PDB file of C-alpha atoms in Angstrom:
ATOM      1  CA  UNK A   1     176.379  52.533-132.666  1.00 86.00           C
ATOM      2  CA  UNK A   2     180.023  51.675-133.165  1.00 92.00           C
ATOM      3  CA  UNK A   3     180.718  52.420-129.513  1.00 92.00           C
ATOM      4  CA  UNK A   4     178.036  49.894-128.485  1.00 88.00           C
ATOM      5  CA  UNK A   5     179.531  47.229-130.747  1.00 91.00           C
ATOM      6  CA  UNK A   6     183.012  47.822-129.325  1.00 95.00           C
ATOM      7  CA  UNK A   7     181.698  47.740-125.831  1.00 94.00           C
ATOM      8  CA  UNK A   8     179.888  44.448-126.478  1.00 92.00           C
ATOM      9  CA  UNK A   9     183.073  42.951-127.941  1.00 95.00           C
ATOM     10  CA  UNK A  10     185.081  44.168-124.968  1.00 96.00           C
ATOM     11  CA  UNK A  11     182.550  42.517-122.551  1.00 95.00           C
ATOM     12  CA  UNK A  12     182.812  39.273-124.492  1.00 95.00           C
ATOM     13  CA  UNK A  13     186.602  39.369-124.081  1.00 96.00           C
ATOM     14  CA  UNK A  14     186.277  40.078-120.356  1.00 97.00           C
ATOM     15  CA  UNK A  15     183.923  37.144-119.815  1.00 95.00           C
ATOM     16  CA  UNK A  16     186.121  34.806-121.927  1.00 94.00           C
ATOM     17  CA  UNK A  17     189.243  35.975-120.084  1.00 96.00           C
ATOM     18  CA  UNK A  18     187.590  35.287-116.753  1.00 96.00           C
ATOM     19  CA  UNK A  19     186.877  31.665-117.807  1.00 94.00           C
ATOM     20  CA  UNK A  20     190.484  31.122-118.817  1.00 95.00           C
ATOM     21  CA  UNK A  21     191.816  32.739-115.664  1.00 97.00           C
ATOM     22  CA  UNK A  22     189.435  31.144-113.146  1.00 97.00           C
ATOM     23  CA  UNK A  23     188.759  27.612-114.447  1.00 96.00           C
ATOM     24  CA  UNK A  24     191.399  26.645-117.043  1.00 96.00           C
ATOM     25  CA  UNK A  25     191.269  22.886-116.442  1.00 97.00           C
ATOM     26  CA  UNK A  26     187.424  22.758-116.728  1.00 96.00           C
ATOM     27  CA  UNK A  27     187.656  24.831-119.909  1.00 94.00           C
ATOM     28  CA  UNK A  28     190.221  22.344-121.389  1.00 95.00           C
ATOM     29  CA  UNK A  29     187.878  19.443-120.485  1.00 97.00           C
ATOM     30  CA  UNK A  30     184.949  21.174-122.176  1.00 95.00           C
ATOM     31  CA  UNK A  31     186.993  21.776-125.311  1.00 95.00           C
ATOM     32  CA  UNK A  32     187.843  18.069-125.430  1.00 97.00           C
ATOM     33  CA  UNK A  33     184.122  17.235-125.165  1.00 96.00           C
ATOM     34  CA  UNK A  34     183.238  19.740-127.876  1.00 96.00           C
ATOM     35  CA  UNK A  35     185.602  17.844-130.270  1.00 96.00           C
ATOM     36  CA  UNK A  36     183.419  14.775-129.949  1.00 97.00           C
ATOM     37  CA  UNK A  37     180.309  16.659-131.177  1.00 97.00           C
ATOM     38  CA  UNK A  38     179.220  16.501-134.826  1.00 97.00           C
ATOM     39  CA  UNK A  39     179.213  19.580-137.015  1.00 97.00           C
ATOM     40  CA  UNK A  40     175.381  19.645-136.966  1.00 98.00           C
ATOM     41  CA  UNK A  41     175.318  19.549-133.149  1.00 98.00           C
ATOM     42  CA  UNK A  42     177.764  22.443-132.971  1.00 97.00           C
ATOM     43  CA  UNK A  43     175.787  24.369-135.622  1.00 98.00           C
ATOM     44  CA  UNK A  44     172.501  23.880-133.745  1.00 98.00           C
ATOM     45  CA  UNK A  45     174.188  25.013-130.491  1.00 97.00           C
ATOM     46  CA  UNK A  46     175.639  28.044-132.180  1.00 97.00           C
ATOM     47  CA  UNK A  47     172.268  29.046-133.715  1.00 98.00           C
ATOM     48  CA  UNK A  48     170.551  28.571-130.312  1.00 98.00           C
ATOM     49  CA  UNK A  49     173.152  30.655-128.548  1.00 96.00           C
ATOM     50  CA  UNK A  50     172.898  33.347-131.208  1.00 96.00           C
ATOM     51  CA  UNK A  51     169.101  33.438-130.984  1.00 98.00           C
ATOM     52  CA  UNK A  52     169.240  33.642-127.234  1.00 97.00           C
ATOM     53  CA  UNK A  53     171.626  36.545-127.519  1.00 93.00           C
ATOM     54  CA  UNK A  54     169.450  38.345-130.013  1.00 95.00           C
ATOM     55  CA  UNK A  55     166.412  37.909-127.755  1.00 97.00           C
ATOM     56  CA  UNK A  56     168.351  39.137-124.736  1.00 94.00           C
ATOM     57  CA  UNK A  57     169.600  42.256-126.534  1.00 89.00           C
ATOM     58  CA  UNK A  58     166.134  42.921-127.887  1.00 94.00           C
ATOM     59  CA  UNK A  59     164.521  42.676-124.467  1.00 95.00           C
ATOM     60  CA  UNK A  60     167.141  44.967-122.877  1.00 91.00           C
ATOM     61  CA  UNK A  61     166.791  47.464-125.717  1.00 89.00           C
ATOM     62  CA  UNK A  62     163.000  47.386-125.438  1.00 94.00           C
ATOM     63  CA  UNK A  63     163.149  47.951-121.651  1.00 94.00           C
ATOM     64  CA  UNK A  64     165.528  50.882-121.977  1.00 89.00           C
ATOM     65  CA  UNK A  65     163.687  52.767-124.777  1.00 81.00           C
TER      66      UNK A  65
END
């Protein structure tokens, strides 16, 4: 279980690192746009992303076992 969590965190860092390495100017522009959003908009986006991730993990887990 711990190995899976560490692997998932490592993959997050790889994907985030790719964004910073490949499209730094677009990432800066996106960060500027995020600053204009309200806390509620960011919260809703975060919950939606989290729910999407949970569903994706659940589907992959169900398909493998």
